[in-house]
Amino acid sequence: MARLAINVDHVATVRQARMVREPDPVTAAALAELAGADGIVVHLREDRRHIQDRDLEVLRQTVKTRLNLEMAATEEMVRIALKIQPHVVTLVPEKRLELTTEGGLNVEGQQSHLQEIIPRLQEGGIGVSLFIDPDLHQVRASQELKADFVEIHTGSFAEAGHPGHQEQELGRIEEAAVLADELGLGIHAGHGVDYKNILWLRDIPEIEEFSIGHAVVARAVLVGMERAVREMIALVKG
Ligand code: PXP
């Protein structure tokens, strides 16, 4: 049975909309763990648009499961990771103007850079995962770089407009997962996974862990709305 890691970035997005203290992604992470999540994921972006350095520091002390830090493969982020020591680092490509991570890492195209960074993180006691498109070349390149895990980008599958395209994308994810498994890599998957498409993805036995953020935070806002309004009505109306 696959593990579920919850990405709490968008709790921080709501907080940063007002630059205040709440909602706190640290509290959300604790509640996710109480509900049974197997891990917590945060993406510390170069522009600090949602998760802040303080969040990462506090989460490292409070997360009781496993903390997975998504980050760009930059010197600044490697230093932060080595200091904070999350259980796993997931290296992702990062563009300043993107709304969210747009594609997988081009592992093949930046082998020499990654060859330098990956062992430094591993020697620091951190597992290294590479976020890649479901592409067999990228899977092989990840294994050559001695990554511990690959995280297969499920975005194209999640966004596929019609069933034929969706099936084709699912097939690519499956093939990438099978090869990664044969090569001895741990396999995570994520991006755009929601309450419907998980029913397809969960049938790929090689996937050990799903990393899900937006769909869960979006649902939490909606399922929590009624109670939140009732509580305020009770205060307004005495
Ligand atoms: N995995 C990676 C590498 C990501 O960058 C993201 C988005 O931050 C996710 C998983 C989670 O995607 P979503 O928020 O669409 O569930």
PDB file of C-alpha atoms and ligand atoms in Angstrom:
ATOM      1  CA  MET A   1       0.000   0.000   0.000  1.00  0.00           C
ATOM      2  CA  ALA A   2       1.383   3.392  -0.979  1.00  0.00           C
ATOM      3  CA  ARG A   3       2.225   6.097   1.543  1.00  0.00           C
ATOM      4  CA  LEU A   4       0.628   9.549   1.458  1.00  0.00           C
ATOM      5  CA  ALA A   5       2.771  12.637   1.969  1.00  0.00           C
ATOM      6  CA  ILE A   6       0.909  15.928   2.320  1.00  0.00           C
ATOM      7  CA  ASN A   7       2.299  19.127   0.833  1.00  0.00           C
ATOM      8  CA  VAL A   8       1.266  22.111   2.989  1.00  0.00           C
ATOM      9  CA  ASP A   9       2.638  24.896   0.734  1.00  0.00           C
ATOM     10  CA  HIS A  10      -0.784  26.322  -0.010  1.00  0.00           C
ATOM     11  CA  VAL A  11      -1.649  26.739   3.642  1.00  0.00           C
ATOM     12  CA  ALA A  12       1.317  29.116   3.629  1.00  0.00           C
ATOM     13  CA  THR A  13       0.023  30.704   0.401  1.00  0.00           C
ATOM     14  CA  VAL A  14      -3.134  31.786   2.261  1.00  0.00           C
ATOM     15  CA  ARG A  15      -1.067  33.118   5.156  1.00  0.00           C
ATOM     16  CA  GLN A  16       1.288  35.055   2.865  1.00  0.00           C
ATOM     17  CA  ALA A  17      -1.712  36.681   1.123  1.00  0.00           C
ATOM     18  CA  ARG A  18      -1.944  38.805   4.291  1.00  0.00           C
ATOM     19  CA  MET A  19       1.624  38.476   5.589  1.00  0.00           C
ATOM     20  CA  VAL A  20       0.281  37.415   8.980  1.00  0.00           C
ATOM     21  CA  ARG A  21       0.752  34.351  11.208  1.00  0.00           C
ATOM     22  CA  GLU A  22      -2.240  32.252  10.262  1.00  0.00           C
ATOM     23  CA  PRO A  23      -2.999  29.764   8.886  1.00  0.00           C
ATOM     24  CA  ASP A  24       0.251  28.179   9.984  1.00  0.00           C
ATOM     25  CA  PRO A  25       1.536  25.340   7.757  1.00  0.00           C
ATOM     26  CA  VAL A  26       3.152  23.857  10.873  1.00  0.00           C
ATOM     27  CA  THR A  27      -0.270  23.406  12.487  1.00  0.00           C
ATOM     28  CA  ALA A  28      -1.651  22.004   9.222  1.00  0.00           C
ATOM     29  CA  ALA A  29       1.222  19.518   9.100  1.00  0.00           C
ATOM     30  CA  ALA A  30       0.508  18.367  12.663  1.00  0.00           C
ATOM     31  CA  LEU A  31      -3.173  17.881  11.816  1.00  0.00           C
ATOM     32  CA  ALA A  32      -2.263  15.978   8.639  1.00  0.00           C
ATOM     33  CA  GLU A  33      -0.096  13.665  10.720  1.00  0.00           C
ATOM     34  CA  LEU A  34      -2.874  13.195  13.279  1.00  0.00           C
ATOM     35  CA  ALA A  35      -5.132  12.175  10.383  1.00  0.00           C
ATOM     36  CA  GLY A  36      -2.598   9.527   9.370  1.00  0.00           C
ATOM     37  CA  ALA A  37      -0.396  11.162   6.725  1.00  0.00           C
ATOM     38  CA  ASP A  38       2.901   9.335   6.304  1.00  0.00           C
ATOM     39  CA  GLY A  39       4.948  12.423   5.566  1.00  0.00           C
ATOM     40  CA  ILE A  40       4.980  16.189   5.127  1.00  0.00           C
ATOM     41  CA  VAL A  41       6.291  18.011   2.068  1.00  0.00           C
ATOM     42  CA  VAL A  42       7.201  21.678   1.642  1.00  0.00           C
ATOM     43  CA  HIS A  43       8.788  23.563  -1.220  1.00  0.00           C
ATOM     44  CA  LEU A  44      11.105  26.345  -0.078  1.00  0.00           C
ATOM     45  CA  ARG A  45      11.181  28.497  -3.187  1.00  0.00           C
ATOM     46  CA  GLU A  46      13.890  30.993  -3.983  1.00  0.00           C
ATOM     47  CA  ASP A  47      11.299  33.823  -3.893  1.00  0.00           C
ATOM     48  CA  ARG A  48       9.783  32.558  -0.588  1.00  0.00           C
ATOM     49  CA  ARG A  49       6.303  33.042  -1.993  1.00  0.00           C
ATOM     50  CA  HIS A  50       4.714  30.579   0.420  1.00  0.00           C
ATOM     51  CA  ILE A  51       6.915  28.504   2.746  1.00  0.00           C
ATOM     52  CA  GLN A  52       9.372  30.594   4.808  1.00  0.00           C
ATOM     53  CA  ASP A  53      12.698  29.577   6.352  1.00  0.00           C
ATOM     54  CA  ARG A  54      11.053  29.664   9.793  1.00  0.00           C
ATOM     55  CA  ASP A  55       8.423  27.126   8.660  1.00  0.00           C
ATOM     56  CA  LEU A  56      11.103  24.701   7.584  1.00  0.00           C
ATOM     57  CA  GLU A  57      13.029  25.097  10.837  1.00  0.00           C
ATOM     58  CA  VAL A  58       9.945  24.534  13.000  1.00  0.00           C
ATOM     59  CA  LEU A  59       8.698  21.647  10.846  1.00  0.00           C
ATOM     60  CA  ARG A  60      12.042  19.885  11.234  1.00  0.00           C
ATOM     61  CA  GLN A  61      11.496  19.940  14.987  1.00  0.00           C
ATOM     62  CA  THR A  62       7.808  19.046  14.985  1.00  0.00           C
ATOM     63  CA  VAL A  63       7.186  16.616  12.098  1.00  0.00           C
ATOM     64  CA  LYS A  64       6.979  13.138  13.556  1.00  0.00           C
ATOM     65  CA  THR A  65       6.805  11.233  10.274  1.00  0.00           C
ATOM     66  CA  ARG A  66       9.140  12.226   7.443  1.00  0.00           C
ATOM     67  CA  LEU A  67       9.922  15.681   6.153  1.00  0.00           C
ATOM     68  CA  ASN A  68      10.531  16.017   2.432  1.00  0.00           C
ATOM     69  CA  LEU A  69      11.994  19.336   1.288  1.00  0.00           C
ATOM     70  CA  GLU A  70      11.391  20.250  -2.343  1.00  0.00           C
ATOM     71  CA  MET A  71      13.984  22.693  -3.600  1.00  0.00           C
ATOM     72  CA  ALA A  72      15.933  23.924  -6.593  1.00  0.00           C
ATOM     73  CA  ALA A  73      19.434  22.529  -7.044  1.00  0.00           C
ATOM     74  CA  THR A  74      21.150  25.772  -6.014  1.00  0.00           C
ATOM     75  CA  GLU A  75      24.002  26.411  -3.614  1.00  0.00           C
ATOM     76  CA  GLU A  76      21.751  28.429  -1.285  1.00  0.00           C
ATOM     77  CA  MET A  77      19.266  25.566  -1.019  1.00  0.00           C
ATOM     78  CA  VAL A  78      21.925  22.883  -0.570  1.00  0.00           C
ATOM     79  CA  ARG A  79      23.329  24.862   2.383  1.00  0.00           C
ATOM     80  CA  ILE A  80      19.868  25.191   3.917  1.00  0.00           C
ATOM     81  CA  ALA A  81      19.145  21.485   3.449  1.00  0.00           C
ATOM     82  CA  LEU A  82      22.453  20.460   5.033  1.00  0.00           C
ATOM     83  CA  LYS A  83      21.712  22.697   8.014  1.00  0.00           C
ATOM     84  CA  ILE A  84      18.067  21.663   8.499  1.00  0.00           C
ATOM     85  CA  GLN A  85      18.514  17.960   7.632  1.00  0.00           C
ATOM     86  CA  PRO A  86      15.124  16.931   6.258  1.00  0.00           C
ATOM     87  CA  HIS A  87      14.738  13.180   5.742  1.00  0.00           C
ATOM     88  CA  VAL A  88      14.519  13.614   1.982  1.00  0.00           C
ATOM     89  CA  VAL A  89      15.240  16.398  -0.480  1.00  0.00           C
ATOM     90  CA  THR A  90      13.364  16.429  -3.772  1.00  0.00           C
ATOM     91  CA  LEU A  91      15.233  18.398  -6.406  1.00  0.00           C
ATOM     92  CA  VAL A  92      12.862  20.267  -8.700  1.00  0.00           C
ATOM     93  CA  PRO A  93      13.333  22.755 -11.516  1.00  0.00           C
ATOM     94  CA  GLU A  94      12.278  26.236 -10.492  1.00  0.00           C
ATOM     95  CA  LYS A  95      11.330  29.216 -12.604  1.00  0.00           C
ATOM     96  CA  ARG A  96      10.563  32.545 -11.017  1.00  0.00           C
ATOM     97  CA  LEU A  97       7.383  33.300 -12.952  1.00  0.00           C
ATOM     98  CA  GLU A  98       5.789  29.854 -12.870  1.00  0.00           C
ATOM     99  CA  LEU A  99       2.614  29.358 -10.836  1.00  0.00           C
ATOM    100  CA  THR A 100       3.772  25.906  -9.777  1.00  0.00           C
ATOM    101  CA  THR A 101       6.537  23.475 -10.793  1.00  0.00           C
ATOM    102  CA  GLU A 102       5.948  23.153 -14.518  1.00  0.00           C
ATOM    103  CA  GLY A 103       7.961  20.177 -15.673  1.00  0.00           C
ATOM    104  CA  GLY A 104      10.377  17.582 -14.433  1.00  0.00           C
ATOM    105  CA  LEU A 105      14.104  18.113 -13.984  1.00  0.00           C
ATOM    106  CA  ASN A 106      16.223  17.610 -17.068  1.00  0.00           C
ATOM    107  CA  VAL A 107      18.502  15.164 -15.270  1.00  0.00           C
ATOM    108  CA  GLU A 108      20.240  14.150 -18.477  1.00  0.00           C
ATOM    109  CA  GLY A 109      20.948  17.775 -19.364  1.00  0.00           C
ATOM    110  CA  GLN A 110      22.560  18.809 -16.075  1.00  0.00           C
ATOM    111  CA  GLN A 111      24.425  15.689 -15.087  1.00  0.00           C
ATOM    112  CA  SER A 112      27.642  17.402 -14.015  1.00  0.00           C
ATOM    113  CA  HIS A 113      25.847  19.898 -11.746  1.00  0.00           C
ATOM    114  CA  LEU A 114      23.727  17.186 -10.123  1.00  0.00           C
ATOM    115  CA  GLN A 115      26.738  14.885  -9.833  1.00  0.00           C
ATOM    116  CA  GLU A 116      28.266  17.446  -7.524  1.00  0.00           C
ATOM    117  CA  ILE A 117      25.146  18.195  -5.449  1.00  0.00           C
ATOM    118  CA  ILE A 118      23.610  14.732  -4.905  1.00  0.00           C
ATOM    119  CA  PRO A 119      26.566  13.168  -3.006  1.00  0.00           C
ATOM    120  CA  ARG A 120      26.891  16.261  -0.806  1.00  0.00           C
ATOM    121  CA  LEU A 121      23.281  15.865   0.315  1.00  0.00           C
ATOM    122  CA  GLN A 122      23.634  12.096   0.735  1.00  0.00           C
ATOM    123  CA  GLU A 123      26.840  12.441   2.738  1.00  0.00           C
ATOM    124  CA  GLY A 124      24.886  14.860   4.926  1.00  0.00           C
ATOM    125  CA  GLY A 125      22.496  12.009   5.727  1.00  0.00           C
ATOM    126  CA  ILE A 126      19.680  13.172   3.419  1.00  0.00           C
ATOM    127  CA  GLY A 127      17.903  10.939   0.892  1.00  0.00           C
ATOM    128  CA  VAL A 128      17.782  12.460  -2.587  1.00  0.00           C
ATOM    129  CA  SER A 129      14.800  12.311  -4.904  1.00  0.00           C
ATOM    130  CA  LEU A 130      14.718  13.728  -8.443  1.00  0.00           C
ATOM    131  CA  PHE A 131      11.416  15.077  -9.793  1.00  0.00           C
ATOM    132  CA  ILE A 132      11.288  13.866 -13.390  1.00  0.00           C
ATOM    133  CA  ASP A 133       8.828  13.538 -16.230  1.00  0.00           C
ATOM    134  CA  PRO A 134       7.730   9.956 -16.924  1.00  0.00           C
ATOM    135  CA  ASP A 135      10.522   9.492 -19.444  1.00  0.00           C
ATOM    136  CA  LEU A 136      12.725   6.407 -19.555  1.00  0.00           C
ATOM    137  CA  HIS A 137      15.882   8.414 -20.362  1.00  0.00           C
ATOM    138  CA  GLN A 138      15.350  10.546 -17.278  1.00  0.00           C
ATOM    139  CA  VAL A 139      14.812   7.436 -15.135  1.00  0.00           C
ATOM    140  CA  ARG A 140      18.085   5.907 -16.372  1.00  0.00           C
ATOM    141  CA  ALA A 141      19.953   9.177 -15.889  1.00  0.00           C
ATOM    142  CA  SER A 142      18.606   9.385 -12.317  1.00  0.00           C
ATOM    143  CA  GLN A 143      19.930   5.940 -11.543  1.00  0.00           C
ATOM    144  CA  GLU A 144      23.321   6.785 -13.079  1.00  0.00           C
ATOM    145  CA  LEU A 145      23.477   9.758 -10.724  1.00  0.00           C
ATOM    146  CA  LYS A 146      22.800   7.376  -7.805  1.00  0.00           C
ATOM    147  CA  ALA A 147      19.655   9.169  -6.667  1.00  0.00           C
ATOM    148  CA  ASP A 148      17.754   7.321  -3.944  1.00  0.00           C
ATOM    149  CA  PHE A 149      14.322   8.073  -5.382  1.00  0.00           C
ATOM    150  CA  VAL A 150      12.608   9.491  -8.414  1.00  0.00           C
ATOM    151  CA  GLU A 151       9.377  11.398  -8.098  1.00  0.00           C
ATOM    152  CA  ILE A 152       7.399  10.866 -11.279  1.00  0.00           C
ATOM    153  CA  HIS A 153       5.632  14.012 -12.485  1.00  0.00           C
ATOM    154  CA  THR A 154       1.946  13.161 -12.859  1.00  0.00           C
ATOM    155  CA  GLY A 155       0.928  16.617 -14.147  1.00  0.00           C
ATOM    156  CA  SER A 156       0.473  15.687 -17.831  1.00  0.00           C
ATOM    157  CA  PHE A 157      -1.719  12.767 -16.813  1.00  0.00           C
ATOM    158  CA  ALA A 158      -3.744  14.950 -14.429  1.00  0.00           C
ATOM    159  CA  GLU A 159      -4.237  17.639 -17.062  1.00  0.00           C
ATOM    160  CA  ALA A 160      -4.963  15.317 -20.015  1.00  0.00           C
ATOM    161  CA  GLY A 161      -8.144  16.543 -21.667  1.00  0.00           C
ATOM    162  CA  HIS A 162      -9.695  13.344 -23.009  1.00  0.00           C
ATOM    163  CA  PRO A 163      -9.668   9.700 -21.904  1.00  0.00           C
ATOM    164  CA  GLY A 164      -7.354   8.508 -24.732  1.00  0.00           C
ATOM    165  CA  HIS A 165      -4.703  11.037 -23.816  1.00  0.00           C
ATOM    166  CA  GLN A 166      -5.127  10.274 -20.114  1.00  0.00           C
ATOM    167  CA  GLU A 167      -4.624   6.550 -20.726  1.00  0.00           C
ATOM    168  CA  GLN A 168      -1.531   7.275 -22.780  1.00  0.00           C
ATOM    169  CA  GLU A 169      -0.086   9.448 -20.007  1.00  0.00           C
ATOM    170  CA  LEU A 170      -0.948   6.818 -17.406  1.00  0.00           C
ATOM    171  CA  GLY A 171       0.937   4.271 -19.537  1.00  0.00           C
ATOM    172  CA  ARG A 172       4.019   6.515 -19.542  1.00  0.00           C
ATOM    173  CA  ILE A 173       3.898   6.801 -15.748  1.00  0.00           C
ATOM    174  CA  GLU A 174       3.529   3.043 -15.434  1.00  0.00           C
ATOM    175  CA  GLU A 175       6.491   2.334 -17.755  1.00  0.00           C
ATOM    176  CA  ALA A 176       8.680   4.832 -15.922  1.00  0.00           C
ATOM    177  CA  ALA A 177       7.706   3.320 -12.568  1.00  0.00           C
ATOM    178  CA  VAL A 178       8.447  -0.229 -13.734  1.00  0.00           C
ATOM    179  CA  LEU A 179      11.887   0.774 -15.049  1.00  0.00           C
ATOM    180  CA  ALA A 180      12.720   2.776 -11.920  1.00  0.00           C
ATOM    181  CA  ASP A 181      11.763  -0.226  -9.825  1.00  0.00           C
ATOM    182  CA  GLU A 182      13.962  -2.537 -11.925  1.00  0.00           C
ATOM    183  CA  LEU A 183      16.844  -0.108 -11.476  1.00  0.00           C
ATOM    184  CA  GLY A 184      16.406  -0.149  -7.703  1.00  0.00           C
ATOM    185  CA  LEU A 185      15.134   3.393  -7.280  1.00  0.00           C
ATOM    186  CA  GLY A 186      12.464   4.293  -4.723  1.00  0.00           C
ATOM    187  CA  ILE A 187       9.407   5.703  -6.476  1.00  0.00           C
ATOM    188  CA  HIS A 188       7.303   8.695  -5.496  1.00  0.00           C
ATOM    189  CA  ALA A 189       4.682  10.384  -7.676  1.00  0.00           C
ATOM    190  CA  GLY A 190       2.947  13.706  -7.578  1.00  0.00           C
ATOM    191  CA  HIS A 191       1.591  16.885  -9.082  1.00  0.00           C
ATOM    192  CA  GLY A 192      -2.069  17.443  -9.842  1.00  0.00           C
ATOM    193  CA  VAL A 193      -3.141  14.267  -8.051  1.00  0.00           C
ATOM    194  CA  ASP A 194      -6.737  14.671  -6.880  1.00  0.00           C
ATOM    195  CA  TYR A 195      -9.649  12.741  -5.399  1.00  0.00           C
ATOM    196  CA  LYS A 196     -10.569  11.277  -8.822  1.00  0.00           C
ATOM    197  CA  ASN A 197      -7.335  10.530 -10.626  1.00  0.00           C
ATOM    198  CA  ILE A 198      -5.782   8.864  -7.561  1.00  0.00           C
ATOM    199  CA  LEU A 199      -8.108   5.930  -8.297  1.00  0.00           C
ATOM    200  CA  TRP A 200      -6.063   5.246 -11.449  1.00  0.00           C
ATOM    201  CA  LEU A 201      -2.648   5.998 -10.050  1.00  0.00           C
ATOM    202  CA  ARG A 202      -3.035   3.882  -6.935  1.00  0.00           C
ATOM    203  CA  ASP A 203      -3.192   0.783  -9.151  1.00  0.00           C
ATOM    204  CA  ILE A 204       0.464   1.188 -10.136  1.00  0.00           C
ATOM    205  CA  PRO A 205       2.082  -1.036  -7.491  1.00  0.00           C
ATOM    206  CA  GLU A 206       5.610   0.333  -7.984  1.00  0.00           C
ATOM    207  CA  ILE A 207       4.604   3.768  -6.664  1.00  0.00           C
ATOM    208  CA  GLU A 208       5.570   3.821  -2.996  1.00  0.00           C
ATOM    209  CA  GLU A 209       4.470   7.320  -2.084  1.00  0.00           C
ATOM    210  CA  PHE A 210       2.119  10.000  -3.384  1.00  0.00           C
ATOM    211  CA  SER A 211       2.893  13.653  -2.733  1.00  0.00           C
ATOM    212  CA  ILE A 212      -0.361  15.615  -2.754  1.00  0.00           C
ATOM    213  CA  GLY A 213      -0.915  19.262  -1.923  1.00  0.00           C
ATOM    214  CA  HIS A 214      -3.376  21.442  -3.786  1.00  0.00           C
ATOM    215  CA  ALA A 215      -6.306  19.014  -3.938  1.00  0.00           C
ATOM    216  CA  VAL A 216      -6.147  18.317  -0.200  1.00  0.00           C
ATOM    217  CA  VAL A 217      -5.735  21.959   0.848  1.00  0.00           C
ATOM    218  CA  ALA A 218      -8.553  22.986  -1.544  1.00  0.00           C
ATOM    219  CA  ARG A 219     -10.829  20.352  -0.062  1.00  0.00           C
ATOM    220  CA  ALA A 220      -9.903  21.304   3.486  1.00  0.00           C
ATOM    221  CA  VAL A 221     -11.023  24.884   2.775  1.00  0.00           C
ATOM    222  CA  LEU A 222     -14.379  23.697   1.484  1.00  0.00           C
ATOM    223  CA  VAL A 223     -15.179  20.966   3.994  1.00  0.00           C
ATOM    224  CA  GLY A 224     -14.120  23.317   6.779  1.00  0.00           C
ATOM    225  CA  MET A 225     -16.188  26.288   5.545  1.00  0.00           C
ATOM    226  CA  GLU A 226     -19.483  25.328   7.110  1.00  0.00           C
ATOM    227  CA  ARG A 227     -18.025  24.857  10.584  1.00  0.00           C
ATOM    228  CA  ALA A 228     -16.000  28.044  10.343  1.00  0.00           C
ATOM    229  CA  VAL A 229     -19.094  30.054   9.397  1.00  0.00           C
ATOM    230  CA  ARG A 230     -21.197  28.466  12.145  1.00  0.00           C
ATOM    231  CA  GLU A 231     -18.556  29.376  14.709  1.00  0.00           C
ATOM    232  CA  MET A 232     -18.542  33.008  13.542  1.00  0.00           C
ATOM    233  CA  ILE A 233     -22.357  33.171  13.471  1.00  0.00           C
ATOM    234  CA  ALA A 234     -22.351  31.991  17.084  1.00  0.00           C
ATOM    235  CA  LEU A 235     -20.052  34.880  17.984  1.00  0.00           C
ATOM    236  CA  VAL A 236     -21.795  37.541  15.888  1.00  0.00           C
ATOM    237  CA  LYS A 237     -25.235  36.577  17.115  1.00  0.00           C
ATOM    238  CA  GLY A 238     -24.223  35.795  20.653  1.00  0.00           C
TER     239      GLY A 238
HETATM  240  N1  PXP B   1       5.522  17.096  -6.162  1.00  0.00           N
HETATM  241  C1  PXP B   1       6.260  18.159  -6.570  1.00  0.00           C
HETATM  242  C2  PXP B   1       7.683  17.931  -6.943  1.00  0.00           C
HETATM  243  C3  PXP B   1       5.705  19.448  -6.603  1.00  0.00           C
HETATM  244  O1  PXP B   1       6.453  20.495  -6.999  1.00  0.00           O
HETATM  245  C4  PXP B   1       4.365  19.621  -6.185  1.00  0.00           C
HETATM  246  C5  PXP B   1       3.766  20.989  -6.158  1.00  0.00           C
HETATM  247  O2  PXP B   1       4.398  21.746  -5.183  1.00  0.00           O
HETATM  248  C6  PXP B   1       3.646  18.486  -5.756  1.00  0.00           C
HETATM  249  C7  PXP B   1       4.248  17.227  -5.784  1.00  0.00           C
HETATM  250  C8  PXP B   1       2.234  18.579  -5.284  1.00  0.00           C
HETATM  251  O3  PXP B   1       1.410  18.942  -6.358  1.00  0.00           O
HETATM  252  P1  PXP B   1      -0.081  19.347  -6.071  1.00  0.00           P
HETATM  253  O4  PXP B   1      -0.054  20.576  -5.217  1.00  0.00           O
HETATM  254  O5  PXP B   1      -0.641  19.614  -7.435  1.00  0.00           O
HETATM  255  O6  PXP B   1      -0.729  18.191  -5.377  1.00  0.00           O
END
